Amino acid sequence: MKRIVLFILSSAIVLGLFACSNESVQSRNNNGKVVKSSKEQVEKVVKKGDIREKIWNQLSSEQQEWINGTWEDGKISKITLTENMMSQVDDKTYEGKVVYLLDFPTKSKSSPNNMIAYADINTFDYIGNGLVD
């Protein structure tokens, strides 16, 4: 009898752990199909998208028109700002600090054809543009 109870108890624990580790979120894509994703994948996509969109909304209408696409086309990374990167950043307190770098493609036919924007890593505030090579 003890073996049966132990077996049932251990099976319930294993099933519980399996269910928790494989939590998924169901959503519908543009075609109406149900898509399953892990919560971690969804949080990464939403968080990354939110950052790019928040910064996009702070750009001037001229900057937005110059960009080829929308906020979704921007690539985001983190960098440490140095003095020579800050010619278009008014707030010099960001020198030596880690910030977000957003790289947006532009409609320009010449090279380089991208626009760099910097944003505060904590507040997502747009702090200026970067130089492109």
PDB file of C-alpha atoms in Angstrom:
ATOM      1  CA  MET A   1       0.000   0.000   0.000  1.00  0.00           C
ATOM      2  CA  LYS A   2       2.843   2.429   0.815  1.00  0.00           C
ATOM      3  CA  ARG A   3       4.350   1.795  -2.622  1.00  0.00           C
ATOM      4  CA  ILE A   4       1.094   2.675  -4.382  1.00  0.00           C
ATOM      5  CA  VAL A   5       0.676   5.905  -2.401  1.00  0.00           C
ATOM      6  CA  LEU A   6       4.329   6.820  -3.006  1.00  0.00           C
ATOM      7  CA  PHE A   7       3.990   6.070  -6.718  1.00  0.00           C
ATOM      8  CA  ILE A   8       0.816   8.164  -7.030  1.00  0.00           C
ATOM      9  CA  LEU A   9       2.365  11.031  -5.071  1.00  0.00           C
ATOM     10  CA  SER A  10       5.582  11.041  -7.112  1.00  0.00           C
ATOM     11  CA  SER A  11       3.604  10.828 -10.380  1.00  0.00           C
ATOM     12  CA  ALA A  12       1.517  13.834  -9.364  1.00  0.00           C
ATOM     13  CA  ILE A  13       4.653  15.846  -8.567  1.00  0.00           C
ATOM     14  CA  VAL A  14       6.273  14.973 -11.903  1.00  0.00           C
ATOM     15  CA  LEU A  15       3.107  15.846 -13.825  1.00  0.00           C
ATOM     16  CA  GLY A  16       2.794  19.115 -11.907  1.00  0.00           C
ATOM     17  CA  LEU A  17       6.375  20.082 -12.694  1.00  0.00           C
ATOM     18  CA  PHE A  18       5.945  19.166 -16.348  1.00  0.00           C
ATOM     19  CA  ALA A  19       2.775  21.232 -16.637  1.00  0.00           C
ATOM     20  CA  CYS A  20       4.388  24.282 -15.020  1.00  0.00           C
ATOM     21  CA  SER A  21       7.541  24.144 -17.109  1.00  0.00           C
ATOM     22  CA  ASN A  22       5.637  23.926 -20.369  1.00  0.00           C
ATOM     23  CA  GLU A  23       3.140  26.725 -19.813  1.00  0.00           C
ATOM     24  CA  SER A  24       2.096  28.160 -23.106  1.00  0.00           C
ATOM     25  CA  VAL A  25       0.067  31.060 -24.308  1.00  0.00           C
ATOM     26  CA  GLN A  26      -2.400  30.716 -27.125  1.00  0.00           C
ATOM     27  CA  SER A  27      -3.042  33.595 -29.466  1.00  0.00           C
ATOM     28  CA  ARG A  28      -4.304  34.079 -32.976  1.00  0.00           C
ATOM     29  CA  ASN A  29      -2.057  35.238 -35.788  1.00  0.00           C
ATOM     30  CA  ASN A  30      -3.189  37.523 -38.630  1.00  0.00           C
ATOM     31  CA  ASN A  31      -4.738  34.572 -40.473  1.00  0.00           C
ATOM     32  CA  GLY A  32      -6.862  33.587 -37.458  1.00  0.00           C
ATOM     33  CA  LYS A  33      -4.833  30.438 -36.704  1.00  0.00           C
ATOM     34  CA  VAL A  34      -4.139  29.594 -33.067  1.00  0.00           C
ATOM     35  CA  VAL A  35      -0.431  29.898 -32.282  1.00  0.00           C
ATOM     36  CA  LYS A  36       1.137  28.525 -29.105  1.00  0.00           C
ATOM     37  CA  SER A  37       4.135  30.281 -27.578  1.00  0.00           C
ATOM     38  CA  SER A  38       5.846  30.032 -24.241  1.00  0.00           C
ATOM     39  CA  LYS A  39       5.178  32.926 -21.874  1.00  0.00           C
ATOM     40  CA  GLU A  40       8.874  33.806 -21.993  1.00  0.00           C
ATOM     41  CA  GLN A  41       8.794  34.165 -25.798  1.00  0.00           C
ATOM     42  CA  VAL A  42       5.705  36.362 -25.644  1.00  0.00           C
ATOM     43  CA  GLU A  43       7.168  38.597 -22.913  1.00  0.00           C
ATOM     44  CA  LYS A  44      10.389  39.100 -24.909  1.00  0.00           C
ATOM     45  CA  VAL A  45       8.505  40.080 -28.047  1.00  0.00           C
ATOM     46  CA  VAL A  46       6.111  42.408 -26.239  1.00  0.00           C
ATOM     47  CA  LYS A  47       8.870  44.049 -24.185  1.00  0.00           C
ATOM     48  CA  LYS A  48      11.141  44.573 -27.192  1.00  0.00           C
ATOM     49  CA  GLY A  49       8.262  45.902 -29.280  1.00  0.00           C
ATOM     50  CA  ASP A  50       7.183  48.252 -26.521  1.00  0.00           C
ATOM     51  CA  ILE A  51      10.645  49.803 -26.278  1.00  0.00           C
ATOM     52  CA  ARG A  52      10.934  50.408 -30.008  1.00  0.00           C
ATOM     53  CA  GLU A  53       7.402  51.765 -30.224  1.00  0.00           C
ATOM     54  CA  LYS A  54       7.832  54.085 -27.226  1.00  0.00           C
ATOM     55  CA  ILE A  55      10.965  55.576 -28.745  1.00  0.00           C
ATOM     56  CA  TRP A  56       9.389  55.765 -32.222  1.00  0.00           C
ATOM     57  CA  ASN A  57       6.525  57.807 -30.772  1.00  0.00           C
ATOM     58  CA  GLN A  58       9.038  60.362 -29.444  1.00  0.00           C
ATOM     59  CA  LEU A  59      10.664  60.944 -32.847  1.00  0.00           C
ATOM     60  CA  SER A  60       9.628  63.968 -34.855  1.00  0.00           C
ATOM     61  CA  SER A  61       7.231  63.464 -37.757  1.00  0.00           C
ATOM     62  CA  GLU A  62      10.102  64.330 -40.128  1.00  0.00           C
ATOM     63  CA  GLN A  63      12.248  61.565 -38.634  1.00  0.00           C
ATOM     64  CA  GLN A  64       9.390  59.072 -38.840  1.00  0.00           C
ATOM     65  CA  GLU A  65       8.769  59.965 -42.497  1.00  0.00           C
ATOM     66  CA  TRP A  66      12.459  59.508 -43.305  1.00  0.00           C
ATOM     67  CA  ILE A  67      12.430  55.972 -41.857  1.00  0.00           C
ATOM     68  CA  ASN A  68      11.660  53.190 -44.309  1.00  0.00           C
ATOM     69  CA  GLY A  69       8.877  51.353 -42.466  1.00  0.00           C
ATOM     70  CA  THR A  70       7.690  51.652 -38.877  1.00  0.00           C
ATOM     71  CA  TRP A  71       8.998  51.095 -35.360  1.00  0.00           C
ATOM     72  CA  GLU A  72       8.806  47.345 -36.021  1.00  0.00           C
ATOM     73  CA  ASP A  73      11.636  47.660 -38.565  1.00  0.00           C
ATOM     74  CA  GLY A  74      14.079  49.045 -36.000  1.00  0.00           C
ATOM     75  CA  LYS A  75      16.822  46.908 -34.502  1.00  0.00           C
ATOM     76  CA  ILE A  76      17.615  47.434 -30.857  1.00  0.00           C
ATOM     77  CA  SER A  77      20.839  46.907 -28.931  1.00  0.00           C
ATOM     78  CA  LYS A  78      22.659  48.346 -25.935  1.00  0.00           C
ATOM     79  CA  ILE A  79      25.853  50.412 -26.061  1.00  0.00           C
ATOM     80  CA  THR A  80      27.945  52.565 -23.775  1.00  0.00           C
ATOM     81  CA  LEU A  81      27.990  56.147 -25.038  1.00  0.00           C
ATOM     82  CA  THR A  82      31.403  57.702 -25.507  1.00  0.00           C
ATOM     83  CA  GLU A  83      32.248  61.360 -26.017  1.00  0.00           C
ATOM     84  CA  ASN A  84      32.727  61.020 -29.789  1.00  0.00           C
ATOM     85  CA  MET A  85      29.294  59.338 -30.161  1.00  0.00           C
ATOM     86  CA  MET A  86      27.458  62.182 -28.440  1.00  0.00           C
ATOM     87  CA  SER A  87      27.652  65.043 -30.949  1.00  0.00           C
ATOM     88  CA  GLN A  88      23.861  64.907 -31.412  1.00  0.00           C
ATOM     89  CA  VAL A  89      23.021  64.221 -27.742  1.00  0.00           C
ATOM     90  CA  ASP A  90      22.345  67.372 -25.710  1.00  0.00           C
ATOM     91  CA  ASP A  91      22.424  65.724 -22.256  1.00  0.00           C
ATOM     92  CA  LYS A  92      26.125  65.059 -21.632  1.00  0.00           C
ATOM     93  CA  THR A  93      25.378  63.164 -18.393  1.00  0.00           C
ATOM     94  CA  TYR A  94      24.861  60.065 -20.556  1.00  0.00           C
ATOM     95  CA  GLU A  95      28.576  59.895 -21.383  1.00  0.00           C
ATOM     96  CA  GLY A  96      29.913  56.517 -20.182  1.00  0.00           C
ATOM     97  CA  LYS A  97      26.403  55.171 -19.537  1.00  0.00           C
ATOM     98  CA  VAL A  98      24.688  52.204 -21.180  1.00  0.00           C
ATOM     99  CA  VAL A  99      21.776  53.257 -23.412  1.00  0.00           C
ATOM    100  CA  TYR A 100      19.555  51.681 -26.029  1.00  0.00           C
ATOM    101  CA  LEU A 101      20.639  52.109 -29.640  1.00  0.00           C
ATOM    102  CA  LEU A 102      17.869  51.841 -32.214  1.00  0.00           C
ATOM    103  CA  ASP A 103      18.930  51.373 -35.810  1.00  0.00           C
ATOM    104  CA  PHE A 104      16.201  52.254 -38.299  1.00  0.00           C
ATOM    105  CA  PRO A 105      16.468  51.784 -42.088  1.00  0.00           C
ATOM    106  CA  THR A 106      15.829  54.984 -44.056  1.00  0.00           C
ATOM    107  CA  LYS A 107      14.428  55.767 -47.472  1.00  0.00           C
ATOM    108  CA  SER A 108      17.764  57.212 -48.559  1.00  0.00           C
ATOM    109  CA  LYS A 109      19.229  55.661 -51.711  1.00  0.00           C
ATOM    110  CA  SER A 110      22.771  56.580 -50.694  1.00  0.00           C
ATOM    111  CA  SER A 111      24.981  54.879 -48.159  1.00  0.00           C
ATOM    112  CA  PRO A 112      24.654  54.869 -45.212  1.00  0.00           C
ATOM    113  CA  ASN A 113      20.918  54.460 -45.326  1.00  0.00           C
ATOM    114  CA  ASN A 114      20.065  54.132 -41.665  1.00  0.00           C
ATOM    115  CA  MET A 115      19.240  56.364 -38.710  1.00  0.00           C
ATOM    116  CA  ILE A 116      20.547  55.784 -35.187  1.00  0.00           C
ATOM    117  CA  ALA A 117      18.512  56.901 -32.172  1.00  0.00           C
ATOM    118  CA  TYR A 118      19.596  56.665 -28.522  1.00  0.00           C
ATOM    119  CA  ALA A 119      17.241  56.154 -25.585  1.00  0.00           C
ATOM    120  CA  ASP A 120      17.538  55.982 -21.821  1.00  0.00           C
ATOM    121  CA  ILE A 121      17.661  52.355 -20.693  1.00  0.00           C
ATOM    122  CA  ASN A 122      15.412  52.930 -17.672  1.00  0.00           C
ATOM    123  CA  THR A 123      12.851  55.480 -18.854  1.00  0.00           C
ATOM    124  CA  PHE A 124      12.933  54.754 -22.620  1.00  0.00           C
ATOM    125  CA  ASP A 125      13.231  58.519 -23.208  1.00  0.00           C
ATOM    126  CA  TYR A 126      14.668  59.512 -26.584  1.00  0.00           C
ATOM    127  CA  ILE A 127      17.958  61.294 -25.888  1.00  0.00           C
ATOM    128  CA  GLY A 128      19.326  62.006 -29.355  1.00  0.00           C
ATOM    129  CA  ASN A 129      20.646  60.649 -32.631  1.00  0.00           C
ATOM    130  CA  GLY A 130      23.854  58.851 -33.389  1.00  0.00           C
ATOM    131  CA  LEU A 131      26.255  59.393 -36.220  1.00  0.00           C
ATOM    132  CA  VAL A 132      26.298  56.843 -39.042  1.00  0.00           C
ATOM    133  CA  ASP A 133      29.328  55.811 -41.111  1.00  0.00           C
TER     134      ASP A 133
END
